[in-house]
């Protein structure tokens, strides 16, 4: 529920951004936590901090034309929403997926502001991408698209301005093609302009693993407050991309058993626990579907078009995309005895689903806290680039673990301070908002 005093602000956001349902959902989620904050901090209302933070500083939309391998011409739409730069240069990923539109980019950019604030590192919030569909495209086509995309984007980004990274459909390969084009246009080897780079050309060790690993570290912290560990727990991880794969790897290392994962075609049920090396081979090396994993692994079931959340588990990690876990799915998970949920994806649980988890009193880690390890390690990559240094895997992973423990503690304490102990949604929203709002007041009317 949104506090009565904030209803008018929310109505104005909906009026100003018609039809942008994902953006409405993301702002609503934050506003639902802020009633108590404005009561405690009258200065925020005086400075009109809520409507200011909900309005992006800059929104860029551009045409991306490119040619396929047969000479056919394609036109896509590119986006970069530079939402907030109070804490540092704009920072956030690029998503290439046919569903990308302004509403999705704005919801992601909005959440990124608070996520980045929670890391405690000097990064503002942004997001971008394109409705380009990389599925079935050759490597050459991907390169030509990335080059065309960067030919427009380059004028808007820079190590002190805006630093993109990956998200759905954008990984090390795409970052490479975009970095190459940026370097070619600007004649500058400006490593800090993009993160998620290959480790041979300015990338940081652990960045690739960081979102999935960090989500599991956050999950372990939540369980610790309840006297539990991951050891022996049965887990569901939706998706099988960057975040899912690395979450599965870390869960397995920490003694849990991941019994299912998925892609948009179907679900793999592997009661003995996913074989991470085989999944990596199928997904990362050969770029195939999870159905192929099921074919190669005896004793595994494949459910085409199936639903992952109906498989019984102790712990669930939605790591695919927004609104992939409904209120009904949440109720099924709770009824099946699930005790914790950590969101590796951004806004994967619907508003109704979140309420089901909170009402049931299970440990629920919202994306903007639980998956902040990716962008935090991006900030560590920027730090290494700025000092022309590179850190070891173990050192960087220990920094990541520490950051996730700190984010967990900040959320836990803030929830308690505002009378909602154990509610990480309230804790994350308030702690993130408060840091940004205070910085914006310090910087004057911006
Ligand atoms: P990838 O492109 O590597 O993987 C995405 C996975 O999710 C694939 O298995 C994909 O299946 C599935 N998926 C994507 N869209 C849909 C859809 N509309 N319906 C069903 N399944 C879908 O992306 P990432 O792993 O990087 O990102 C996953 C989530 O994590 C996203 O929400 C992203 O915003 C979030 N995130 C990512 C971070 C990062 O560092 N990469 C950081 C923080 C959050 P298929 O192949 O069939 O499309
Ligand atoms: O949603 C996210 O936090 C990301 N896609 C990572 C952003 C980044 O800049 O590393």
Short mmCIF file of C-alpha atoms and ligand atoms in Angstrom, two decimals:
data_model
loop_
_atom_site.label_atom_id
_atom_site.label_comp_id
_atom_site.label_asym_id
_atom_site.label_seq_id
_atom_site.Cartn_x
_atom_site.Cartn_y
_atom_site.Cartn_z
CA UNK A 1 0.00 0.00 0.00
CA UNK A 2 1.17 3.51 -0.82
CA UNK A 3 0.89 5.95 2.08
CA UNK A 4 -2.01 8.39 1.56
CA UNK A 5 0.38 11.37 1.45
CA UNK A 6 2.25 9.82 -1.50
CA UNK A 7 -0.79 8.77 -3.56
CA UNK A 8 -0.83 12.07 -5.47
CA UNK A 9 2.86 11.71 -6.36
CA UNK A 10 2.26 8.19 -7.70
CA UNK A 11 -0.80 9.34 -9.69
CA UNK A 12 1.34 12.06 -11.27
CA UNK A 13 4.05 9.51 -12.22
CA UNK A 14 1.40 7.36 -13.94
CA UNK A 15 -0.03 10.42 -15.71
CA UNK A 16 3.40 11.57 -16.93
CA UNK A 17 4.46 8.11 -18.14
CA UNK A 18 1.35 6.65 -19.75
CA UNK A 19 1.29 2.94 -20.52
CA UNK A 20 4.72 2.28 -18.98
CA UNK A 21 3.50 -0.58 -16.79
CA UNK A 22 6.92 -1.90 -15.70
CA UNK A 23 8.04 1.62 -14.77
CA UNK A 24 4.84 2.14 -12.77
CA UNK A 25 5.41 -1.18 -11.00
CA UNK A 26 9.00 -0.30 -10.04
CA UNK A 27 8.14 3.19 -8.77
CA UNK A 28 5.14 1.85 -6.87
CA UNK A 29 7.35 -0.70 -5.12
CA UNK A 30 9.68 2.04 -3.89
CA UNK A 31 6.91 4.49 -2.97
CA UNK A 32 5.20 1.79 -0.88
CA UNK A 33 8.29 1.82 1.36
CA UNK A 34 8.65 5.60 1.63
CA UNK A 35 5.67 6.64 3.79
CA UNK A 36 7.67 6.30 7.00
CA UNK A 37 10.67 8.06 5.50
CA UNK A 38 8.85 11.28 4.67
CA UNK A 39 7.36 11.28 8.17
CA UNK A 40 10.86 11.09 9.64
CA UNK A 41 12.57 13.39 7.12
CA UNK A 42 10.38 16.44 6.37
CA UNK A 43 13.26 17.94 4.39
CA UNK A 44 12.72 15.33 1.67
CA UNK A 45 9.19 16.62 1.02
CA UNK A 46 10.39 20.24 1.09
CA UNK A 47 12.98 19.44 -1.58
CA UNK A 48 10.40 17.34 -3.50
CA UNK A 49 12.83 14.45 -3.51
CA UNK A 50 10.39 11.71 -4.57
CA UNK A 51 9.11 13.29 -7.82
CA UNK A 52 12.67 14.47 -8.59
CA UNK A 53 14.18 11.00 -8.24
CA UNK A 54 11.37 9.49 -10.36
CA UNK A 55 12.18 11.78 -13.30
CA UNK A 56 15.23 10.65 -15.34
CA UNK A 57 17.95 13.26 -15.81
CA UNK A 58 18.18 12.40 -19.51
CA UNK A 59 16.55 9.90 -21.91
CA UNK A 60 18.17 9.07 -25.23
CA UNK A 61 16.40 7.13 -28.00
CA UNK A 62 18.14 6.45 -31.30
CA UNK A 63 17.96 4.46 -34.53
CA UNK A 64 20.30 1.53 -35.08
CA UNK A 65 20.58 0.27 -38.65
CA UNK A 66 22.63 -2.78 -39.56
CA UNK A 67 23.01 -5.36 -42.28
CA UNK A 68 22.55 -9.13 -41.91
CA UNK A 69 24.77 -11.76 -43.54
CA UNK A 70 22.60 -11.75 -46.67
CA UNK A 71 22.65 -8.00 -47.20
CA UNK A 72 19.20 -7.41 -45.68
CA UNK A 73 18.77 -4.08 -43.87
CA UNK A 74 17.42 -4.02 -40.32
CA UNK A 75 16.25 -1.13 -38.19
CA UNK A 76 16.22 -1.33 -34.40
CA UNK A 77 15.68 1.16 -31.62
CA UNK A 78 18.43 1.98 -29.12
CA UNK A 79 17.95 3.44 -25.64
CA UNK A 80 20.00 4.92 -22.86
CA UNK A 81 18.18 6.36 -19.87
CA UNK A 82 20.58 8.31 -17.67
CA UNK A 83 18.52 8.35 -14.55
CA UNK A 84 20.58 9.79 -11.73
CA UNK A 85 24.18 10.99 -11.33
CA UNK A 86 24.16 12.29 -7.76
CA UNK A 87 26.52 9.60 -6.47
CA UNK A 88 28.78 9.13 -9.50
CA UNK A 89 28.80 8.65 -13.27
CA UNK A 90 25.69 6.96 -14.66
CA UNK A 91 26.16 3.20 -14.36
CA UNK A 92 24.09 0.25 -15.49
CA UNK A 93 23.77 -2.46 -18.09
CA UNK A 94 22.62 -2.73 -21.69
CA UNK A 95 19.91 -5.26 -22.60
CA UNK A 96 19.43 -6.68 -26.09
CA UNK A 97 16.06 -8.46 -26.23
CA UNK A 98 13.03 -8.08 -28.55
CA UNK A 99 10.84 -7.06 -25.58
CA UNK A 100 12.97 -3.97 -24.77
CA UNK A 101 11.00 -0.71 -24.74
CA UNK A 102 11.16 2.61 -22.89
CA UNK A 103 9.13 1.31 -19.95
CA UNK A 104 11.49 -1.61 -19.39
CA UNK A 105 14.61 0.53 -19.71
CA UNK A 106 13.15 3.08 -17.27
CA UNK A 107 12.15 0.49 -14.68
CA UNK A 108 15.64 -0.99 -14.84
CA UNK A 109 17.32 2.44 -14.68
CA UNK A 110 15.14 3.48 -11.75
CA UNK A 111 15.96 0.35 -9.72
CA UNK A 112 19.62 0.76 -10.64
CA UNK A 113 19.79 4.10 -8.77
CA UNK A 114 18.96 2.49 -5.44
CA UNK A 115 20.91 -0.72 -6.09
CA UNK A 116 24.03 1.28 -6.88
CA UNK A 117 23.50 3.45 -3.80
CA UNK A 118 23.29 0.31 -1.63
CA UNK A 119 26.74 -0.84 -2.79
CA UNK A 120 28.23 2.22 -1.05
CA UNK A 121 30.36 2.82 -4.16
CA UNK A 122 30.46 6.04 -6.25
CA UNK A 123 28.08 5.15 -9.09
CA UNK A 124 24.89 6.78 -10.39
CA UNK A 125 22.04 4.88 -12.07
CA UNK A 126 21.27 4.20 -15.75
CA UNK A 127 20.14 1.50 -18.14
CA UNK A 128 20.00 1.05 -21.88
CA UNK A 129 19.64 -1.45 -24.65
CA UNK A 130 17.77 -2.28 -27.79
CA UNK A 131 14.84 -4.33 -29.09
CA UNK A 132 17.42 -6.20 -31.21
CA UNK A 133 16.96 -9.99 -30.95
CA UNK A 134 20.36 -11.72 -30.84
CA UNK A 135 18.83 -15.21 -31.01
CA UNK A 136 19.97 -17.12 -34.11
CA UNK A 137 22.25 -14.28 -35.28
CA UNK A 138 25.76 -15.08 -36.47
CA UNK A 139 28.83 -13.71 -34.75
CA UNK A 140 29.36 -11.27 -37.66
CA UNK A 141 25.79 -9.99 -37.36
CA UNK A 142 26.23 -9.46 -33.62
CA UNK A 143 29.43 -7.52 -34.32
CA UNK A 144 27.82 -5.30 -36.94
CA UNK A 145 24.88 -4.57 -34.65
CA UNK A 146 27.18 -3.72 -31.72
CA UNK A 147 29.30 -1.43 -33.91
CA UNK A 148 26.24 0.41 -35.21
CA UNK A 149 24.81 0.70 -31.68
CA UNK A 150 28.06 2.19 -30.35
CA UNK A 151 28.40 4.55 -33.32
CA UNK A 152 25.53 6.50 -31.78
CA UNK A 153 26.06 5.68 -28.09
CA UNK A 154 29.73 6.74 -27.98
CA UNK A 155 28.85 10.45 -27.80
CA UNK A 156 26.85 9.90 -24.61
CA UNK A 157 29.24 7.70 -22.60
CA UNK A 158 32.69 8.01 -21.01
CA UNK A 159 34.53 6.95 -17.88
CA UNK A 160 33.40 10.11 -16.02
CA UNK A 161 30.01 10.38 -17.73
CA UNK A 162 28.20 7.09 -18.21
CA UNK A 163 29.62 3.56 -17.96
CA UNK A 164 27.46 0.78 -19.50
CA UNK A 165 27.91 -2.96 -18.94
CA UNK A 166 26.02 -6.17 -19.81
CA UNK A 167 22.54 -7.42 -19.04
CA UNK A 168 20.23 -9.84 -20.91
CA UNK A 169 21.72 -10.60 -24.33
CA UNK A 170 24.90 -8.62 -23.64
CA UNK A 171 28.00 -10.35 -22.29
CA UNK A 172 31.75 -10.25 -22.78
CA UNK A 173 31.48 -10.78 -26.57
CA UNK A 174 29.13 -7.82 -27.12
CA UNK A 175 31.08 -5.59 -24.70
CA UNK A 176 34.19 -6.42 -26.76
CA UNK A 177 32.63 -5.33 -30.05
CA UNK A 178 31.28 -2.15 -28.45
CA UNK A 179 34.59 -1.35 -26.75
CA UNK A 180 36.43 -1.89 -30.05
CA UNK A 181 34.11 0.52 -31.85
CA UNK A 182 34.36 3.14 -29.07
CA UNK A 183 38.17 2.95 -29.21
CA UNK A 184 38.12 3.25 -33.00
CA UNK A 185 35.83 6.30 -33.06
CA UNK A 186 37.45 8.19 -30.19
CA UNK A 187 41.06 7.08 -30.68
CA UNK A 188 41.26 6.58 -26.91
CA UNK A 189 42.01 3.40 -24.96
CA UNK A 190 39.58 4.48 -22.27
CA UNK A 191 39.18 1.23 -20.32
CA UNK A 192 36.76 2.69 -17.80
CA UNK A 193 34.06 3.47 -20.39
CA UNK A 194 32.55 -0.04 -20.21
CA UNK A 195 32.67 -2.82 -17.64
CA UNK A 196 32.41 -6.57 -18.09
CA UNK A 197 35.39 -6.47 -20.45
CA UNK A 198 37.55 -9.52 -21.19
CA UNK A 199 40.32 -9.92 -18.62
CA UNK A 200 43.01 -9.60 -21.30
CA UNK A 201 41.86 -6.12 -22.29
CA UNK A 202 41.00 -4.33 -19.07
CA UNK A 203 38.32 -6.53 -17.56
CA UNK A 204 38.25 -7.53 -13.90
CA UNK A 205 38.40 -11.08 -12.63
CA UNK A 206 35.13 -12.07 -10.91
CA UNK A 207 32.97 -9.52 -12.81
CA UNK A 208 31.53 -12.29 -14.97
CA UNK A 209 30.65 -14.42 -11.94
CA UNK A 210 29.75 -11.53 -9.65
CA UNK A 211 25.98 -11.19 -9.99
CA UNK A 212 25.27 -14.89 -9.46
CA UNK A 213 27.91 -15.29 -6.75
CA UNK A 214 26.75 -12.12 -4.99
CA UNK A 215 23.12 -13.25 -4.99
CA UNK A 216 24.16 -16.46 -3.25
CA UNK A 217 26.28 -14.54 -0.72
CA UNK A 218 23.25 -12.36 0.06
CA UNK A 219 21.07 -15.46 0.38
CA UNK A 220 23.55 -17.08 2.77
CA UNK A 221 23.50 -13.91 4.92
CA UNK A 222 19.69 -13.98 5.09
CA UNK A 223 19.74 -17.65 6.08
CA UNK A 224 22.39 -16.96 8.74
CA UNK A 225 20.05 -14.56 10.56
CA UNK A 226 17.64 -17.51 10.83
CA UNK A 227 20.27 -19.97 12.03
CA UNK A 228 20.31 -21.75 8.64
CA UNK A 229 22.93 -22.51 6.00
CA UNK A 230 22.80 -23.55 2.34
CA UNK A 231 24.21 -26.96 3.11
CA UNK A 232 21.91 -29.71 1.82
CA UNK A 233 19.24 -27.29 0.56
CA UNK A 234 17.35 -28.06 -2.67
CA UNK A 235 17.28 -24.99 -4.90
CA UNK A 236 15.46 -23.83 -8.03
CA UNK A 237 17.28 -21.35 -10.28
CA UNK A 238 15.30 -19.96 -13.21
CA UNK A 239 17.14 -18.98 -16.40
CA UNK A 240 20.45 -20.39 -17.58
CA UNK A 241 22.30 -17.24 -18.59
CA UNK A 242 25.12 -15.36 -16.90
CA UNK A 243 23.39 -14.80 -13.55
CA UNK A 244 21.76 -18.25 -13.32
CA UNK A 245 24.90 -20.19 -14.26
CA UNK A 246 27.10 -18.47 -11.72
CA UNK A 247 24.45 -18.68 -9.01
CA UNK A 248 24.21 -22.42 -9.68
CA UNK A 249 27.99 -22.75 -9.45
CA UNK A 250 28.24 -20.92 -6.11
CA UNK A 251 25.21 -22.71 -4.61
CA UNK A 252 26.83 -26.03 -5.50
CA UNK A 253 30.17 -24.94 -4.03
CA UNK A 254 28.39 -24.01 -0.81
CA UNK A 255 26.81 -27.44 -0.42
CA UNK A 256 23.35 -26.85 -1.88
CA UNK A 257 21.81 -28.94 -4.66
CA UNK A 258 20.30 -27.13 -7.64
CA UNK A 259 17.53 -29.40 -8.90
CA UNK A 260 16.22 -27.27 -11.79
CA UNK A 261 17.02 -24.45 -14.19
CA UNK A 262 15.33 -23.16 -17.36
CA UNK A 263 15.22 -21.00 -20.45
CA UNK A 264 12.29 -19.43 -22.26
CA UNK A 265 11.55 -22.77 -23.98
CA UNK A 266 11.42 -25.11 -20.99
CA UNK A 267 12.64 -26.45 -17.65
CA UNK A 268 15.34 -28.98 -16.81
CA UNK A 269 14.65 -31.09 -13.73
CA UNK A 270 17.83 -32.75 -12.49
CA UNK A 271 17.13 -34.34 -9.08
CA UNK A 272 20.82 -35.28 -8.56
CA UNK A 273 21.88 -31.64 -8.88
CA UNK A 274 22.88 -29.70 -12.00
CA UNK A 275 26.29 -30.59 -13.48
CA UNK A 276 27.73 -27.08 -13.74
CA UNK A 277 30.55 -27.98 -16.15
CA UNK A 278 28.10 -29.58 -18.59
CA UNK A 279 25.68 -26.67 -18.34
CA UNK A 280 28.52 -24.21 -19.04
CA UNK A 281 29.61 -26.25 -22.05
CA UNK A 282 26.06 -26.29 -23.48
CA UNK A 283 25.17 -22.66 -22.71
CA UNK A 284 28.43 -20.67 -22.83
CA UNK A 285 30.62 -22.61 -25.23
CA UNK A 286 28.07 -24.04 -27.67
CA UNK A 287 25.32 -21.43 -27.06
CA UNK A 288 22.55 -24.07 -27.15
CA UNK A 289 19.25 -24.48 -25.27
CA UNK A 290 18.82 -26.21 -21.89
CA UNK A 291 16.92 -29.02 -23.67
CA UNK A 292 20.35 -30.05 -25.02
CA UNK A 293 21.68 -30.32 -21.45
CA UNK A 294 18.78 -32.65 -20.59
CA UNK A 295 19.56 -34.80 -23.62
CA UNK A 296 23.20 -35.23 -22.64
CA UNK A 297 22.60 -35.91 -18.94
CA UNK A 298 21.04 -39.24 -17.93
CA UNK A 299 18.36 -39.16 -15.23
CA UNK A 300 17.26 -35.65 -16.15
CA UNK A 301 13.74 -34.56 -17.08
CA UNK A 302 12.86 -31.80 -19.55
CA UNK A 303 9.49 -30.05 -19.42
CA UNK A 304 8.88 -28.10 -22.64
CA UNK A 305 7.01 -24.88 -21.85
CA UNK A 306 6.97 -26.00 -18.22
CA UNK A 307 6.84 -24.06 -14.99
CA UNK A 308 9.87 -24.21 -12.71
CA UNK A 309 8.17 -22.90 -9.56
CA UNK A 310 5.95 -25.95 -9.08
CA UNK A 311 8.99 -28.16 -8.36
CA UNK A 312 9.36 -28.57 -4.56
CA UNK A 313 12.41 -26.77 -3.08
CA UNK A 314 13.86 -25.17 0.03
CA UNK A 315 15.16 -22.08 -1.75
CA UNK A 316 14.25 -20.29 -5.00
CA UNK A 317 16.38 -17.90 -7.07
CA UNK A 318 14.59 -16.24 -10.00
CA UNK A 319 17.46 -15.31 -12.34
CA UNK A 320 15.81 -14.83 -15.77
CA UNK A 321 13.64 -11.75 -16.25
CA UNK A 322 10.98 -9.38 -14.86
CA UNK A 323 7.61 -10.72 -13.66
CA UNK A 324 8.58 -14.36 -14.13
CA UNK A 325 7.22 -15.30 -10.68
CA UNK A 326 3.53 -14.53 -10.06
CA UNK A 327 1.44 -14.42 -6.89
CA UNK A 328 0.23 -17.92 -7.68
CA UNK A 329 3.80 -19.17 -8.14
CA UNK A 330 4.77 -17.57 -4.83
CA UNK A 331 1.86 -19.31 -3.08
CA UNK A 332 2.95 -22.66 -4.60
CA UNK A 333 6.54 -22.16 -3.40
CA UNK A 334 5.40 -21.30 0.13
CA UNK A 335 2.99 -24.26 0.22
CA UNK A 336 5.85 -26.54 -0.88
CA UNK A 337 7.97 -25.41 2.08
CA UNK A 338 10.30 -22.87 0.44
CA UNK A 339 12.03 -20.85 3.19
CA UNK A 340 14.00 -18.26 1.20
CA UNK A 341 13.95 -16.40 -2.12
CA UNK A 342 16.80 -14.31 -3.51
CA UNK A 343 16.22 -12.35 -6.72
CA UNK A 344 19.16 -12.62 -9.12
CA UNK A 345 17.06 -10.99 -11.86
CA UNK A 346 15.60 -7.48 -11.75
CA UNK A 347 11.97 -7.36 -10.52
CA UNK A 348 11.34 -11.06 -11.29
CA UNK A 349 8.56 -11.30 -8.68
CA UNK A 350 5.26 -9.49 -9.32
CA UNK A 351 3.93 -7.11 -6.64
CA UNK A 352 1.43 -9.76 -5.63
CA UNK A 353 4.19 -12.38 -5.37
CA UNK A 354 6.27 -10.14 -3.11
CA UNK A 355 3.28 -9.69 -0.80
CA UNK A 356 2.78 -13.47 -0.60
CA UNK A 357 6.43 -13.97 0.44
CA UNK A 358 6.37 -11.14 2.98
CA UNK A 359 3.06 -12.29 4.49
CA UNK A 360 4.42 -15.84 4.78
CA UNK A 361 7.45 -14.45 6.64
CA UNK A 362 10.01 -16.23 4.49
CA UNK A 363 13.41 -14.60 3.85
CA UNK A 364 12.92 -12.51 0.69
CA UNK A 365 15.89 -10.67 -0.86
CA UNK A 366 14.72 -8.15 -3.49
CA UNK A 367 16.81 -7.75 -6.65
CA UNK A 368 18.09 -4.29 -5.91
CA UNK A 369 19.87 -5.69 -2.85
CA UNK A 370 20.43 -9.35 -3.73
CA UNK A 371 21.81 -8.89 -7.25
CA UNK A 372 23.90 -5.76 -6.54
CA UNK A 373 27.12 -7.80 -6.64
CA UNK A 374 27.32 -7.46 -10.42
CA UNK A 375 27.33 -3.71 -10.53
CA UNK A 376 29.47 -3.54 -7.37
CA UNK A 377 32.15 -5.59 -9.10
CA UNK A 378 31.75 -3.33 -12.14
CA UNK A 379 32.68 -0.46 -9.82
CA UNK A 380 35.70 -2.51 -8.68
CA UNK A 381 36.59 -2.94 -12.38
CA UNK A 382 36.41 0.86 -12.80
CA UNK A 383 38.66 1.21 -9.76
CA UNK A 384 41.24 -1.16 -11.27
CA UNK A 385 41.04 0.61 -14.64
CA UNK A 386 41.56 4.02 -13.01
CA UNK A 387 44.70 2.81 -11.24
CA UNK A 388 45.85 0.64 -14.21
CA UNK A 389 45.95 -2.30 -11.84
CA UNK A 390 44.42 -5.78 -11.77
CA UNK A 391 43.54 -7.74 -8.70
CA UNK A 392 43.56 -11.51 -8.13
CA UNK A 393 40.42 -13.63 -8.26
CA UNK A 394 40.49 -14.47 -4.56
CA UNK A 395 41.03 -10.88 -3.45
CA UNK A 396 38.24 -9.59 -5.70
CA UNK A 397 35.85 -12.33 -4.59
CA UNK A 398 36.56 -11.50 -0.95
CA UNK A 399 35.77 -7.82 -1.68
CA UNK A 400 32.49 -8.93 -3.31
CA UNK A 401 31.57 -11.13 -0.33
CA UNK A 402 32.25 -8.24 2.02
CA UNK A 403 30.13 -5.82 -0.04
CA UNK A 404 27.20 -8.28 -0.09
CA UNK A 405 27.44 -8.78 3.68
CA UNK A 406 27.46 -4.99 4.14
CA UNK A 407 24.42 -4.52 1.86
CA UNK A 408 22.60 -7.22 3.80
CA UNK A 409 23.44 -5.56 7.11
CA UNK A 410 22.39 -2.11 5.84
CA UNK A 411 19.02 -3.49 4.68
CA UNK A 412 18.52 -5.45 7.90
CA UNK A 413 19.30 -2.47 10.14
CA UNK A 414 17.26 -0.01 8.09
CA UNK A 415 14.21 -2.31 8.13
CA UNK A 416 14.54 -2.54 11.88
CA UNK A 417 14.95 1.24 12.27
CA UNK A 418 11.68 1.75 10.37
CA UNK A 419 9.72 -0.84 12.34
CA UNK A 420 9.73 -3.62 9.74
CA UNK A 421 12.27 -6.16 11.05
CA UNK A 422 13.20 -8.86 8.53
CA UNK A 423 11.61 -6.95 5.62
CA UNK A 424 14.47 -6.51 3.13
CA UNK A 425 12.16 -4.76 0.62
CA UNK A 426 11.58 -1.88 3.01
CA UNK A 427 15.22 -1.95 4.13
CA UNK A 428 16.64 -1.81 0.59
CA UNK A 429 14.24 0.83 -0.69
CA UNK A 430 14.70 3.16 2.26
CA UNK A 431 18.48 2.78 2.60
CA UNK A 432 19.01 3.29 -1.16
CA UNK A 433 16.61 6.21 -1.38
CA UNK A 434 18.03 7.96 1.67
CA UNK A 435 21.60 7.89 0.39
CA UNK A 436 20.65 9.34 -3.00
CA UNK A 437 18.23 11.92 -1.60
CA UNK A 438 20.81 13.23 0.87
CA UNK A 439 23.44 13.53 -1.87
CA UNK A 440 21.01 15.38 -4.14
CA UNK A 441 20.21 17.88 -1.38
CA UNK A 442 23.93 18.44 -0.79
CA UNK A 443 24.47 19.12 -4.50
CA UNK A 444 21.83 21.86 -4.64
CA UNK A 445 18.90 22.13 -7.00
CA UNK A 446 19.88 19.63 -9.70
P1 LIG B 1 21.44 -13.65 -20.05
O1 LIG B 1 21.07 -13.08 -21.36
O2 LIG B 1 22.80 -14.18 -19.84
O3 LIG B 1 20.42 -14.80 -19.63
C1 LIG B 1 19.05 -14.55 -19.57
C2 LIG B 1 18.33 -15.84 -19.18
O4 LIG B 1 16.99 -15.54 -18.86
C3 LIG B 1 18.29 -16.84 -20.31
O5 LIG B 1 18.26 -18.14 -19.79
C4 LIG B 1 16.96 -16.49 -21.00
O6 LIG B 1 16.39 -17.56 -21.72
C5 LIG B 1 16.09 -16.12 -19.82
N1 LIG B 1 15.11 -15.10 -20.26
C6 LIG B 1 15.36 -13.85 -20.67
N2 LIG B 1 14.26 -13.20 -21.04
C7 LIG B 1 13.27 -14.08 -20.87
C8 LIG B 1 11.88 -14.01 -21.06
N3 LIG B 1 11.28 -12.89 -21.54
N4 LIG B 1 11.16 -15.11 -20.75
C9 LIG B 1 11.78 -16.24 -20.27
N5 LIG B 1 13.10 -16.35 -20.06
C10 LIG B 1 13.83 -15.30 -20.36
O7 LIG B 1 21.10 -12.47 -19.00
P2 LIG B 1 21.63 -12.30 -17.50
O8 LIG B 1 21.82 -13.62 -16.86
O9 LIG B 1 22.73 -11.34 -17.51
O10 LIG B 1 20.37 -11.55 -16.83
C11 LIG B 1 19.33 -12.25 -16.15
C12 LIG B 1 18.62 -11.31 -15.20
O11 LIG B 1 19.56 -10.80 -14.24
C13 LIG B 1 18.00 -10.07 -15.84
O12 LIG B 1 16.84 -9.72 -15.13
C14 LIG B 1 19.05 -9.00 -15.61
O13 LIG B 1 18.49 -7.69 -15.63
C15 LIG B 1 19.53 -9.38 -14.23
N6 LIG B 1 20.84 -8.88 -13.82
C16 LIG B 1 21.95 -9.11 -14.58
C17 LIG B 1 23.19 -8.65 -14.16
C18 LIG B 1 24.45 -8.97 -14.90
O14 LIG B 1 25.52 -8.63 -14.39
N7 LIG B 1 24.41 -9.61 -16.04
C19 LIG B 1 23.32 -7.85 -12.94
C20 LIG B 1 22.10 -7.75 -12.18
C21 LIG B 1 20.92 -8.23 -12.63
P3 LIG B 1 16.39 -17.52 -23.32
O15 LIG B 1 17.81 -17.85 -23.72
O16 LIG B 1 15.43 -18.58 -23.71
O17 LIG B 1 15.97 -16.16 -23.72
O1 LIG B 2 21.19 -4.91 -13.47
C1 LIG B 2 22.41 -4.76 -13.26
O2 LIG B 2 22.82 -4.40 -12.15
C2 LIG B 2 23.34 -5.02 -14.35
N1 LIG B 2 22.92 -5.44 -15.42
C3 LIG B 2 24.82 -4.76 -14.17
C4 LIG B 2 25.13 -3.31 -14.33
C5 LIG B 2 26.60 -2.96 -14.34
O3 LIG B 2 26.88 -1.79 -14.65
O4 LIG B 2 27.45 -3.79 -14.05
#
